[in-house]
Amino acid sequence: MLKKAIITGINGQDGAYLANFLLSKNYKVYGFYRRNSSNDFWRLKYFDILNKVTVIDLDITEQLEVHYYLNKIKPDEIYNLAAQSFVQSSFNNPYQTTIINSLAVLFFLETIKTLKLDTSFYQASTSEMFGNINSTKQNEKSGFNPRSPYGVSKLYSHNMCLNYREAFNMDTYSGILFNHESPLRGYEFVTRKITNFLASYYTNRNDKLHLGNLYAKRDWGFAGEYVEVMWEMINKKKDFDYVVGTGRTTTIKKFIEFCLNYLEINYQWTGEGVKEKCIDKKTGKAFIEISKEHYRPTEVNYLKADITKLKKDLKWEPKIKVQELAVMMMKSDLLRNK
Ligand code: NAP
Ligand code: F7E
């Protein structure tokens, strides 16, 4: 019999990669998505799998509907990827962020428990739960000090999954994933904002990119690889939580430079703080500037994963390095802009 998996947030970046991966493993895939006026399943179409998955119009905060579909499908695995995932927006919408990222997860856990389903549950946790802690690398034993409503909301769910595992012997997992990007990354996240802008700047040499803090450091990996770990965790059943990252960390400024070097755009940085600019040596004009509006009320300055446990237990480590990732995203956005 085919294994049945539900992916919540199937319309998101990870949802599309994971759906494609599970189909390759012969799963029957159900995807919960939230209808909005503009979604056209572009990511599922990218893999040409829209007709291979069963998509269900279901906002995960609809408790009764979640109960109905879990009872009907009785999935072997649930991958809870749906979230208000944009950190910046969580400062403006903390309540919605909490309802979706925290309380909806509790509903799922309660439903699995009360229906006595034999279902493994994967929760999409995040390095944002670490926030600012005093350590050069973060692993499963590091403390948590979230710095945004997003980070706080995800920490609630992480802890709730652990509690249901311990209290009710439920098969829950929490993947603490560091930033992962791809050509399918949402346009609001900084890597995609940069590659999308530079792809059009490359041909037009006009317009300006406005960014916030260029000096925060992130451990960026490739989403297409990271979704494999979600499946490995649920199927190998070694432990509750795993940190997933590359073990390298890079500033936003450096990510921009990887892209500019690939495009062979000659540039020079000038100024400091909000006056910092990147000048195009060919035109003599600034094409990247700082806007205060993109600064966060509280920032996570530094993240770097320690994946010792992942390597040891699951024999897994990422292959794609940040520079290759930048080039992959640049190439894809250049093609789309042609
Ligand atoms: P994403 O592209 O923003 O996808 C999230 C999806 O969830 C979106 O399609 C969104 O739908 C959907 N969603 C939001 N609220 C919903 C609701 N109430 N009901 C149903 N669907 C809803 O995020 P991602 O990058 O794929 O990340 C996947 C998960 O991993 C998220 O939980 C995120 O918080 C977590 N995570 C991501 C990273 C990363 O670097 N990418 C790192 C660690 C953890 P709309 O399109 O309608 O908004
Ligand atoms: O910001 C800085 C910003 O929005 C990265 C989500 O997937 O990963 C993601 O969260 C950094 C921050 O990602 C701009 O201040 C500067 O320091 O791309 P981001 P994020 O906040 O790290 C984690 C692991 C998740 O779980 C989240 O769901 O870049 N930055 N200037 C900017 N960021 C944005 N978005 N836009 C700017 O103009």
Short mmCIF file of C-alpha atoms and ligand atoms in Angstrom, two decimals:
data_model
loop_
_atom_site.label_atom_id
_atom_site.label_comp_id
_atom_site.label_asym_id
_atom_site.label_seq_id
_atom_site.Cartn_x
_atom_site.Cartn_y
_atom_site.Cartn_z
CA MET A 1 0.00 0.00 0.00
CA LEU A 2 1.20 3.52 -0.81
CA LYS A 3 2.24 5.56 2.19
CA LYS A 4 0.08 8.67 2.70
CA ALA A 5 1.61 12.03 3.60
CA ILE A 6 0.00 15.38 4.26
CA ILE A 7 2.11 18.46 3.58
CA THR A 8 0.71 21.67 5.03
CA GLY A 9 2.00 24.76 3.21
CA ILE A 10 2.41 22.81 -0.04
CA ASN A 11 2.34 26.11 -1.93
CA GLY A 12 5.49 27.34 -0.21
CA GLN A 13 9.13 26.83 -1.13
CA ASP A 14 9.74 23.74 1.03
CA GLY A 15 6.27 22.37 0.32
CA ALA A 16 7.02 22.11 -3.40
CA TYR A 17 10.45 20.53 -2.91
CA LEU A 18 9.12 18.06 -0.35
CA ALA A 19 6.11 17.11 -2.49
CA ASN A 20 8.43 16.40 -5.40
CA PHE A 21 10.71 14.35 -3.14
CA LEU A 22 7.88 12.29 -1.60
CA LEU A 23 6.41 11.57 -5.04
CA SER A 24 9.80 10.21 -6.08
CA LYS A 25 9.49 7.87 -3.07
CA ASN A 26 6.08 6.73 -4.29
CA TYR A 27 3.97 8.44 -1.63
CA LYS A 28 0.36 9.48 -2.05
CA VAL A 29 0.73 13.20 -1.31
CA TYR A 30 -2.02 15.46 0.03
CA GLY A 31 -1.28 19.17 0.25
CA PHE A 32 -3.12 21.69 2.38
CA TYR A 33 -2.97 25.18 0.95
CA ARG A 34 -4.58 28.51 1.73
CA ARG A 35 -6.48 30.02 -1.15
CA ASN A 36 -5.62 33.61 -1.95
CA SER A 37 -6.35 35.86 -4.91
CA SER A 38 -2.97 35.41 -6.53
CA ASN A 39 -1.83 31.85 -5.93
CA ASP A 40 -1.58 29.79 -9.06
CA PHE A 41 0.50 26.88 -7.72
CA TRP A 42 3.57 28.23 -9.55
CA ARG A 43 5.96 26.19 -7.46
CA LEU A 44 4.12 22.89 -8.03
CA LYS A 45 3.95 23.77 -11.73
CA TYR A 46 7.72 24.33 -11.70
CA PHE A 47 8.10 20.60 -10.95
CA ASP A 48 5.11 19.70 -13.14
CA ILE A 49 3.48 17.87 -10.24
CA LEU A 50 0.23 19.79 -9.72
CA ASN A 51 -1.76 16.89 -11.18
CA LYS A 52 0.19 14.33 -9.14
CA VAL A 53 -0.74 15.65 -5.70
CA THR A 54 -4.17 16.09 -4.10
CA VAL A 55 -4.44 19.72 -3.10
CA ILE A 56 -6.97 20.66 -0.44
CA ASP A 57 -8.09 24.23 0.19
CA LEU A 58 -7.68 24.35 3.95
CA ASP A 59 -6.47 27.11 6.23
CA ILE A 60 -4.67 25.24 9.01
CA THR A 61 -6.31 27.44 11.65
CA GLU A 62 -9.71 25.87 10.75
CA GLN A 63 -9.80 23.38 13.59
CA LEU A 64 -12.90 21.45 12.56
CA GLU A 65 -11.70 21.08 8.99
CA VAL A 66 -8.29 19.85 10.14
CA HIS A 67 -10.09 17.26 12.29
CA TYR A 68 -12.29 16.22 9.36
CA TYR A 69 -9.43 15.73 6.89
CA LEU A 70 -7.08 13.99 9.32
CA ASN A 71 -9.84 11.54 10.19
CA LYS A 72 -10.67 11.00 6.52
CA ILE A 73 -7.11 10.61 5.21
CA LYS A 74 -5.52 8.96 8.25
CA PRO A 75 -2.05 9.88 7.02
CA ASP A 76 1.10 7.94 7.88
CA GLU A 77 3.06 11.20 8.00
CA ILE A 78 2.27 14.89 8.40
CA TYR A 79 4.83 17.54 7.50
CA ASN A 80 3.69 20.79 9.04
CA LEU A 81 5.35 23.42 6.86
CA ALA A 82 2.56 26.00 6.75
CA ALA A 83 3.51 29.14 8.62
CA GLN A 84 3.58 32.90 8.63
CA SER A 85 7.28 32.53 7.85
CA PHE A 86 8.45 36.11 7.27
CA VAL A 87 10.22 37.37 10.40
CA GLN A 88 9.82 41.07 9.52
CA SER A 89 6.07 40.67 9.13
CA SER A 90 5.75 38.92 12.49
CA PHE A 91 6.57 42.23 14.23
CA ASN A 92 3.53 43.82 12.54
CA ASN A 93 1.25 40.77 12.79
CA PRO A 94 2.19 39.00 16.02
CA TYR A 95 -1.32 37.70 16.71
CA GLN A 96 -1.85 36.08 13.30
CA THR A 97 1.69 34.73 13.47
CA THR A 98 0.92 33.08 16.81
CA ILE A 99 -2.42 31.64 15.70
CA ILE A 100 -0.86 30.02 12.62
CA ASN A 101 2.59 29.09 13.91
CA SER A 102 1.67 28.05 17.45
CA LEU A 103 -2.00 27.34 18.07
CA ALA A 104 -2.64 25.55 14.78
CA VAL A 105 0.19 23.17 15.68
CA LEU A 106 -1.49 22.45 19.01
CA PHE A 107 -4.75 21.65 17.14
CA PHE A 108 -2.88 19.15 14.96
CA LEU A 109 -1.32 17.45 17.96
CA GLU A 110 -4.64 17.29 19.82
CA THR A 111 -6.40 15.91 16.77
CA ILE A 112 -3.83 13.16 16.26
CA LYS A 113 -4.09 12.33 19.95
CA THR A 114 -7.86 12.28 20.26
CA LEU A 115 -8.40 10.38 17.00
CA LYS A 116 -5.65 7.94 18.13
CA LEU A 117 -4.04 8.18 14.69
CA ASP A 118 -0.90 6.22 13.92
CA THR A 119 0.71 9.31 12.37
CA SER A 120 4.23 10.69 12.54
CA PHE A 121 4.32 14.47 12.80
CA TYR A 122 7.17 16.66 11.53
CA GLN A 123 7.27 20.26 12.76
CA ALA A 124 9.19 22.90 10.78
CA SER A 125 11.25 24.51 13.52
CA THR A 126 13.85 27.17 12.92
CA SER A 127 17.22 28.62 13.86
CA GLU A 128 15.27 31.80 14.71
CA MET A 129 14.44 30.06 18.01
CA PHE A 130 18.10 30.49 19.01
CA GLY A 131 17.97 34.23 18.41
CA ASN A 132 20.99 35.87 19.92
CA ILE A 133 22.91 33.46 22.07
CA ASN A 134 26.53 33.63 23.03
CA SER A 135 27.93 30.69 21.08
CA THR A 136 29.94 30.39 17.91
CA LYS A 137 27.74 27.48 16.73
CA GLN A 138 24.23 26.37 17.63
CA ASN A 139 23.15 22.76 18.17
CA GLU A 140 20.29 20.82 19.77
CA LYS A 141 21.67 21.55 23.26
CA SER A 142 22.03 25.32 22.81
CA GLY A 143 19.67 27.59 24.70
CA PHE A 144 16.88 29.53 23.03
CA ASN A 145 16.52 33.31 23.04
CA PRO A 146 14.13 34.21 20.21
CA ARG A 147 14.17 37.81 19.01
CA SER A 148 10.88 38.09 17.13
CA PRO A 149 7.24 37.05 17.46
CA TYR A 150 8.07 34.54 14.71
CA GLY A 151 10.88 32.97 16.77
CA VAL A 152 8.74 32.92 19.90
CA SER A 153 5.80 31.33 18.07
CA LYS A 154 8.00 28.58 16.65
CA LEU A 155 9.57 27.86 20.03
CA TYR A 156 6.10 27.24 21.46
CA SER A 157 5.42 24.61 18.78
CA HIS A 158 8.82 22.99 19.19
CA ASN A 159 8.20 22.62 22.93
CA MET A 160 4.62 21.43 22.41
CA CYS A 161 5.77 18.69 20.00
CA LEU A 162 8.33 17.55 22.57
CA ASN A 163 5.71 17.54 25.30
CA TYR A 164 3.22 15.45 23.28
CA ARG A 165 6.02 13.01 22.49
CA GLU A 166 6.94 12.63 26.15
CA ALA A 167 3.46 12.85 27.67
CA PHE A 168 1.45 10.85 25.13
CA ASN A 169 4.15 8.82 23.39
CA MET A 170 3.39 10.49 20.08
CA ASP A 171 5.76 10.19 17.12
CA THR A 172 6.66 13.87 16.79
CA TYR A 173 9.83 15.41 15.31
CA SER A 174 11.27 18.90 15.14
CA GLY A 175 13.73 19.90 12.42
CA ILE A 176 15.61 23.01 13.52
CA LEU A 177 16.45 24.25 10.06
CA PHE A 178 18.76 27.18 9.39
CA ASN A 179 18.02 29.49 6.44
CA HIS A 180 17.52 27.59 3.22
CA GLU A 181 16.97 29.16 -0.15
CA SER A 182 16.44 28.18 -3.78
CA PRO A 183 15.12 29.48 -7.08
CA LEU A 184 11.67 28.93 -5.49
CA ARG A 185 12.36 31.19 -2.50
CA GLY A 186 9.73 33.85 -1.72
CA TYR A 187 10.60 37.28 -3.14
CA GLU A 188 10.48 39.02 0.26
CA PHE A 189 13.43 37.08 1.72
CA VAL A 190 16.78 38.80 1.37
CA THR A 191 18.58 36.33 -0.93
CA ARG A 192 15.76 36.26 -3.46
CA LYS A 193 15.23 40.01 -3.16
CA ILE A 194 18.88 40.42 -4.14
CA THR A 195 19.01 37.89 -7.01
CA ASN A 196 15.67 39.02 -8.42
CA PHE A 197 16.77 42.67 -8.40
CA LEU A 198 20.22 41.99 -9.84
CA ALA A 199 18.80 39.86 -12.66
CA SER A 200 16.87 42.83 -13.99
CA TYR A 201 19.62 45.34 -13.12
CA TYR A 202 22.08 43.26 -15.14
CA THR A 203 20.26 44.13 -18.36
CA ASN A 204 18.72 47.52 -17.58
CA ARG A 205 21.36 49.11 -15.34
CA ASN A 206 18.71 51.19 -13.67
CA ASP A 207 16.58 51.11 -10.54
CA LYS A 208 17.83 50.74 -6.97
CA LEU A 209 17.74 48.01 -4.38
CA HIS A 210 16.93 49.10 -0.81
CA LEU A 211 18.09 46.81 1.96
CA GLY A 212 18.41 46.88 5.76
CA ASN A 213 21.17 45.36 7.89
CA LEU A 214 23.98 44.09 5.64
CA TYR A 215 26.05 42.71 8.51
CA ALA A 216 23.76 40.05 10.00
CA LYS A 217 25.24 36.60 9.39
CA ARG A 218 23.23 33.63 8.21
CA ASP A 219 24.00 29.96 7.59
CA TRP A 220 22.43 29.57 4.14
CA GLY A 221 21.82 26.19 2.51
CA PHE A 222 19.80 24.76 -0.37
CA ALA A 223 16.11 23.96 0.29
CA GLY A 224 16.10 21.09 -2.22
CA GLU A 225 18.56 19.21 -0.01
CA TYR A 226 17.06 20.11 3.35
CA VAL A 227 13.63 18.56 2.67
CA GLU A 228 15.33 15.14 2.50
CA VAL A 229 16.22 15.47 6.18
CA MET A 230 12.54 15.97 7.10
CA TRP A 231 11.80 12.55 5.60
CA GLU A 232 14.94 10.95 7.09
CA MET A 233 13.98 12.15 10.57
CA ILE A 234 10.49 10.67 10.40
CA ASN A 235 11.63 7.43 8.80
CA LYS A 236 14.84 6.71 10.71
CA LYS A 237 13.21 7.59 14.05
CA LYS A 238 16.54 8.21 15.81
CA ASP A 239 15.75 11.30 17.87
CA PHE A 240 13.27 14.12 18.31
CA ASP A 241 15.22 17.12 17.06
CA TYR A 242 18.01 17.85 14.59
CA VAL A 243 19.81 21.04 13.68
CA VAL A 244 20.14 21.31 9.89
CA GLY A 245 22.55 23.78 8.31
CA THR A 246 25.87 23.99 6.51
CA GLY A 247 28.16 25.02 9.39
CA ARG A 248 29.27 28.16 7.53
CA THR A 249 28.06 31.68 8.03
CA THR A 250 28.01 34.66 5.67
CA THR A 251 26.91 38.29 5.81
CA ILE A 252 24.24 39.68 3.52
CA LYS A 253 26.94 41.91 2.03
CA LYS A 254 29.05 38.88 1.12
CA PHE A 255 26.03 37.19 -0.49
CA ILE A 256 25.58 40.30 -2.66
CA GLU A 257 29.26 40.16 -3.62
CA PHE A 258 28.98 36.49 -4.69
CA CYS A 259 26.18 37.57 -7.06
CA LEU A 260 27.98 40.69 -8.35
CA ASN A 261 31.16 38.72 -9.02
CA TYR A 262 29.20 36.10 -10.93
CA LEU A 263 27.59 38.85 -13.05
CA GLU A 264 30.99 40.54 -13.48
CA ILE A 265 29.57 43.86 -12.32
CA ASN A 266 32.39 46.08 -11.04
CA TYR A 267 31.34 47.71 -7.81
CA GLN A 268 32.58 49.72 -4.88
CA TRP A 269 31.08 50.11 -1.42
CA THR A 270 31.13 53.61 0.10
CA GLY A 271 29.82 55.18 3.32
CA GLU A 272 28.77 53.65 6.61
CA GLY A 273 25.56 52.76 8.46
CA VAL A 274 22.44 54.04 6.71
CA LYS A 275 24.70 56.02 4.34
CA GLU A 276 26.36 52.87 2.99
CA LYS A 277 25.93 52.41 -0.75
CA CYS A 278 27.15 50.19 -3.52
CA ILE A 279 28.34 52.10 -6.60
CA ASP A 280 28.34 50.63 -10.10
CA LYS A 281 31.79 51.54 -11.43
CA LYS A 282 30.45 51.51 -14.99
CA THR A 283 27.73 54.13 -14.44
CA GLY A 284 29.23 55.83 -11.37
CA LYS A 285 25.78 55.60 -9.72
CA ALA A 286 24.64 53.92 -6.52
CA PHE A 287 22.44 50.89 -7.17
CA ILE A 288 22.20 49.46 -3.65
CA GLU A 289 21.29 51.67 -0.71
CA ILE A 290 20.17 51.25 2.88
CA SER A 291 16.62 51.97 4.02
CA LYS A 292 15.84 52.11 7.71
CA GLU A 293 12.43 50.53 7.10
CA HIS A 294 14.16 47.20 6.42
CA TYR A 295 15.89 47.14 9.80
CA ARG A 296 14.19 44.91 12.37
CA PRO A 297 13.15 46.13 15.84
CA THR A 298 15.26 43.28 17.23
CA GLU A 299 17.74 41.47 14.99
CA VAL A 300 19.35 38.05 15.09
CA ASN A 301 22.95 38.97 14.36
CA TYR A 302 24.68 35.65 13.94
CA LEU A 303 23.70 32.07 13.15
CA LYS A 304 25.90 29.08 12.39
CA ALA A 305 24.82 25.46 12.64
CA ASP A 306 26.63 22.67 14.42
CA ILE A 307 25.38 19.54 12.62
CA THR A 308 27.45 16.96 14.49
CA LYS A 309 24.37 15.00 15.61
CA LEU A 310 22.85 15.04 12.11
CA LYS A 311 26.04 13.67 10.58
CA LYS A 312 26.40 10.99 13.25
CA ASP A 313 22.80 9.72 13.48
CA LEU A 314 21.43 10.26 10.00
CA LYS A 315 24.74 10.18 8.08
CA TRP A 316 23.60 13.28 6.27
CA GLU A 317 25.33 16.52 5.36
CA PRO A 318 24.59 19.20 2.79
CA LYS A 319 26.56 19.42 -0.44
CA ILE A 320 25.67 22.88 -1.78
CA LYS A 321 27.72 25.77 -0.41
CA VAL A 322 26.46 29.34 -0.14
CA GLN A 323 28.43 30.63 -3.14
CA GLU A 324 27.00 27.87 -5.37
CA LEU A 325 23.56 28.67 -4.00
CA ALA A 326 23.95 32.35 -4.90
CA VAL A 327 25.00 31.41 -8.44
CA MET A 328 22.14 28.90 -8.76
CA MET A 329 19.61 31.56 -7.76
CA MET A 330 21.24 34.20 -9.97
CA LYS A 331 21.18 31.90 -13.01
CA SER A 332 17.55 31.02 -12.46
CA ASP A 333 16.47 34.67 -12.10
CA LEU A 334 18.50 35.68 -15.17
CA LEU A 335 16.72 32.98 -17.20
CA ARG A 336 13.32 34.12 -15.97
CA ASN A 337 14.15 37.71 -16.89
CA LYS A 338 15.16 36.89 -20.48
P1 NAP B 1 6.99 29.71 2.75
O1 NAP B 1 7.54 29.67 1.38
O2 NAP B 1 6.57 31.01 3.33
O3 NAP B 1 5.75 28.69 2.80
C1 NAP B 1 4.84 28.67 3.85
C2 NAP B 1 3.47 28.32 3.28
O4 NAP B 1 2.53 28.24 4.36
C3 NAP B 1 2.94 29.36 2.29
O5 NAP B 1 2.57 28.74 1.08
C4 NAP B 1 1.71 29.91 3.01
O6 NAP B 1 0.65 30.21 2.18
C5 NAP B 1 1.31 28.74 3.88
N1 NAP B 1 0.43 29.17 4.97
C6 NAP B 1 0.61 30.24 5.80
N2 NAP B 1 -0.41 30.32 6.64
C7 NAP B 1 -1.27 29.31 6.34
C8 NAP B 1 -2.50 28.89 6.87
N3 NAP B 1 -3.08 29.54 7.89
N4 NAP B 1 -3.12 27.81 6.33
C9 NAP B 1 -2.54 27.16 5.29
N5 NAP B 1 -1.37 27.51 4.74
C10 NAP B 1 -0.74 28.58 5.27
O7 NAP B 1 8.01 29.07 3.78
P2 NAP B 1 9.19 28.00 3.51
O8 NAP B 1 10.44 28.74 3.32
O9 NAP B 1 8.73 27.00 2.53
O10 NAP B 1 9.29 27.33 4.95
C11 NAP B 1 8.53 26.17 5.28
C12 NAP B 1 8.42 26.07 6.79
O11 NAP B 1 9.72 25.98 7.35
C13 NAP B 1 7.77 27.26 7.47
O12 NAP B 1 7.05 26.76 8.58
C14 NAP B 1 8.93 28.11 7.96
O13 NAP B 1 8.55 28.86 9.07
C15 NAP B 1 9.93 27.03 8.30
N6 NAP B 1 11.34 27.38 8.16
C16 NAP B 1 11.81 27.92 7.01
C17 NAP B 1 13.16 28.19 6.87
C18 NAP B 1 13.74 28.76 5.61
O14 NAP B 1 14.86 29.28 5.65
N7 NAP B 1 13.06 28.65 4.47
C19 NAP B 1 14.03 27.90 7.94
C20 NAP B 1 13.51 27.31 9.09
C21 NAP B 1 12.17 27.05 9.19
P3 NAP B 1 0.52 31.62 1.43
O15 NAP B 1 1.28 31.38 0.17
O16 NAP B 1 -0.95 31.76 1.23
O17 NAP B 1 1.10 32.65 2.33
O1 F7E B 2 16.49 37.90 6.43
C1 F7E B 2 18.57 40.93 6.73
C2 F7E B 2 17.58 40.66 7.84
O2 F7E B 2 14.12 37.72 5.72
C3 F7E B 2 17.83 37.50 6.57
C4 F7E B 2 12.86 32.68 7.13
O3 F7E B 2 12.82 31.64 6.19
O4 F7E B 2 15.07 32.09 7.83
C5 F7E B 2 14.29 33.15 7.32
O5 F7E B 2 14.29 34.24 8.22
C6 F7E B 2 18.67 38.64 7.12
C7 F7E B 2 18.10 39.32 8.35
O6 F7E B 2 15.41 35.68 6.56
C8 F7E B 2 16.91 42.96 4.24
O7 F7E B 2 17.61 41.71 8.80
C9 F7E B 2 18.75 43.02 5.36
O8 F7E B 2 19.14 39.54 9.26
O9 F7E B 2 15.91 36.59 4.36
P1 F7E B 2 15.42 37.00 5.68
P2 F7E B 2 15.33 35.43 8.13
O10 F7E B 2 14.73 36.56 8.85
O11 F7E B 2 16.68 34.97 8.56
C10 F7E B 2 14.66 31.58 9.10
C11 F7E B 2 15.57 30.45 9.48
C12 F7E B 2 13.21 31.23 9.12
O12 F7E B 2 12.81 30.34 9.85
C13 F7E B 2 12.28 32.17 8.46
O13 F7E B 2 11.03 31.56 8.17
O14 F7E B 2 18.75 39.65 6.11
N1 F7E B 2 18.10 41.89 5.73
N2 F7E B 2 18.04 43.69 4.46
C14 F7E B 2 16.95 41.83 5.04
N3 F7E B 2 15.98 40.89 5.04
C15 F7E B 2 14.94 41.09 4.19
N4 F7E B 2 13.97 40.15 4.15
N5 F7E B 2 14.84 42.20 3.41
C16 F7E B 2 15.81 43.18 3.38
O15 F7E B 2 15.70 44.17 2.66
#
